[in-house]
PDB file of C-alpha atoms in Angstrom:
ATOM      1  CA  MET P   1     -48.387 192.703  14.416  1.00 55.00           C
ATOM      2  CA  ILE P   2     -45.258 190.758  15.389  1.00 59.00           C
ATOM      3  CA  GLU P   3     -45.028 187.371  13.749  1.00 70.00           C
ATOM      4  CA  LYS P   4     -43.665 184.572  15.944  1.00 82.00           C
ATOM      5  CA  LEU P   5     -41.076 182.401  14.261  1.00 88.00           C
ATOM      6  CA  LEU P   6     -40.976 178.640  14.673  1.00 93.00           C
ATOM      7  CA  ALA P   7     -37.213 178.755  15.313  1.00 95.00           C
ATOM      8  CA  TYR P   8     -34.515 181.402  15.587  1.00 96.00           C
ATOM      9  CA  SER P   9     -30.886 181.627  14.506  1.00 96.00           C
ATOM     10  CA  LYS P  10     -28.414 182.229  17.334  1.00 96.00           C
ATOM     11  CA  LYS P  11     -28.240 185.911  16.393  1.00 96.00           C
ATOM     12  CA  GLU P  12     -32.059 186.236  16.313  1.00 95.00           C
ATOM     13  CA  ALA P  13     -32.353 184.334  19.616  1.00 95.00           C
ATOM     14  CA  ALA P  14     -29.826 186.682  21.212  1.00 95.00           C
ATOM     15  CA  ALA P  15     -31.770 189.730  20.049  1.00 94.00           C
ATOM     16  CA  ALA P  16     -35.116 188.246  21.135  1.00 92.00           C
ATOM     17  CA  THR P  17     -33.853 187.490  24.657  1.00 92.00           C
ATOM     18  CA  SER P  18     -31.564 190.510  25.100  1.00 92.00           C
ATOM     19  CA  LEU P  19     -28.603 188.161  25.554  1.00 94.00           C
ATOM     20  CA  SER P  20     -25.357 188.088  23.601  1.00 95.00           C
ATOM     21  CA  VAL P  21     -24.665 185.490  20.931  1.00 96.00           C
ATOM     22  CA  ARG P  22     -21.868 184.219  23.185  1.00 96.00           C
ATOM     23  CA  SER P  23     -24.375 183.731  26.024  1.00 94.00           C
ATOM     24  CA  ILE P  24     -26.615 181.753  23.662  1.00 95.00           C
ATOM     25  CA  ASP P  25     -23.590 179.634  22.641  1.00 95.00           C
ATOM     26  CA  TYR P  26     -22.720 179.064  26.311  1.00 94.00           C
ATOM     27  CA  LEU P  27     -26.270 177.984  27.212  1.00 94.00           C
ATOM     28  CA  ILE P  28     -26.332 175.568  24.256  1.00 94.00           C
ATOM     29  CA  GLU P  29     -22.876 174.202  25.175  1.00 94.00           C
ATOM     30  CA  LYS P  30     -23.934 173.597  28.797  1.00 92.00           C
ATOM     31  CA  GLY P  31     -27.181 171.894  27.739  1.00 91.00           C
ATOM     32  CA  GLN P  32     -29.364 174.617  29.235  1.00 92.00           C
ATOM     33  CA  LEU P  33     -30.791 175.628  25.854  1.00 94.00           C
ATOM     34  CA  ARG P  34     -31.680 173.070  23.197  1.00 95.00           C
ATOM     35  CA  ALA P  35     -30.700 173.784  19.618  1.00 96.00           C
ATOM     36  CA  VAL P  36     -31.158 171.787  16.437  1.00 96.00           C
ATOM     37  CA  LYS P  37     -28.917 171.678  13.413  1.00 95.00           C
ATOM     38  CA  VAL P  38     -30.582 171.882  10.003  1.00 94.00           C
ATOM     39  CA  GLY P  39     -27.934 171.601   7.326  1.00 95.00           C
ATOM     40  CA  ARG P  40     -25.281 174.110   8.361  1.00 94.00           C
ATOM     41  CA  ARG P  41     -27.646 176.258  10.396  1.00 95.00           C
ATOM     42  CA  VAL P  42     -28.100 176.069  14.155  1.00 96.00           C
ATOM     43  CA  LEU P  43     -31.681 176.891  15.133  1.00 96.00           C
ATOM     44  CA  ILE P  44     -33.249 177.398  18.532  1.00 97.00           C
ATOM     45  CA  PRO P  45     -36.938 176.445  18.717  1.00 96.00           C
ATOM     46  CA  SER P  46     -39.149 179.297  19.936  1.00 95.00           C
ATOM     47  CA  ARG P  47     -40.515 177.106  22.745  1.00 95.00           C
ATOM     48  CA  GLU P  48     -36.937 176.712  24.060  1.00 94.00           C
ATOM     49  CA  LEU P  49     -36.534 180.484  24.275  1.00 94.00           C
ATOM     50  CA  GLU P  50     -39.906 180.770  26.020  1.00 93.00           C
ATOM     51  CA  ARG P  51     -38.860 178.074  28.505  1.00 92.00           C
ATOM     52  CA  LEU P  52     -35.541 179.828  29.128  1.00 91.00           C
ATOM     53  CA  ILE P  53     -37.250 183.135  29.890  1.00 90.00           C
ATOM     54  CA  GLU P  54     -40.051 181.602  31.990  1.00 88.00           C
ATOM     55  CA  LYS P  55     -37.912 179.194  34.027  1.00 86.00           C
ATOM     56  CA  GLY P  56     -34.436 180.697  33.725  1.00 79.00           C
ATOM     57  CA  THR P  57     -31.416 178.539  34.425  1.00 68.00           C
ATOM     58  CA  THR P  58     -29.830 177.498  37.678  1.00 61.00           C
ATOM     59  CA  ARG P  59     -26.096 177.560  38.174  1.00 54.00           C
ATOM     60  CA  VAL P  60     -23.870 177.252  41.179  1.00 43.00           C
ATOM     61  CA  PHE P  61     -21.447 180.149  41.449  1.00 39.00           C
ATOM     62  CA  GLN P  62     -18.282 179.839  43.477  1.00 37.00           C
ATOM     63  CA  GLU P  63     -15.733 182.582  43.968  1.00 39.00           C
ATOM     64  CA  ALA P  64     -12.092 181.526  43.858  1.00 39.00           C
ATOM     65  CA  GLY P  65     -11.010 180.670  47.379  1.00 41.00           C
ATOM     66  CA  ALA P  66     -14.482 181.139  48.900  1.00 40.00           C
ATOM     67  CA  ASP P  67     -16.339 178.356  50.687  1.00 41.00           C
ATOM     68  CA  GLU P  68     -19.813 179.778  50.032  1.00 41.00           C
ATOM     69  CA  GLN P  69     -21.846 178.762  47.014  1.00 40.00           C
ATOM     70  CA  PHE P  70     -24.561 180.902  45.521  1.00 39.00           C
ATOM     71  CA  GLN P  71     -27.416 179.545  43.472  1.00 42.00           C
ATOM     72  CA  GLY P  72     -29.384 181.689  41.052  1.00 43.00           C
ATOM     73  CA  SER P  73     -30.105 182.630  37.489  1.00 45.00           C
ATOM     74  CA  VAL P  74     -27.553 183.122  34.772  1.00 46.00           C
ATOM     75  CA  HIS P  75     -25.654 186.324  35.464  1.00 46.00           C
ATOM     76  CA  VAL P  76     -25.049 188.635  32.527  1.00 47.00           C
ATOM     77  CA  GLU P  77     -22.947 191.727  33.098  1.00 49.00           C
ATOM     78  CA  VAL P  78     -23.802 194.831  31.126  1.00 51.00           C
ATOM     79  CA  GLU P  79     -20.978 197.183  30.308  1.00 56.00           C
ATOM     80  CA  LYS P  80     -21.767 200.870  30.641  1.00 53.00           C
ATOM     81  CA  PRO P  81     -20.412 203.127  27.910  1.00 52.00           C
TER      82      PRO P  81
END
């Protein structure tokens, strides 16, 4: 049985969502993922991770020099070994 935590560290949140810690930092920085600070620790409430996965995020992407704008979910590139 997997026990659900009330809140996750950034590293735990990254593992739980299959994102990188840097992606978690970016989402927090842009206000797309709420985090709370308890002492020195930064914690992400489990309901925030659920919301992120259920709803995703919306960003406007614009290529340099292009007039078109694309709207969609956060794009995470996976490097192949």
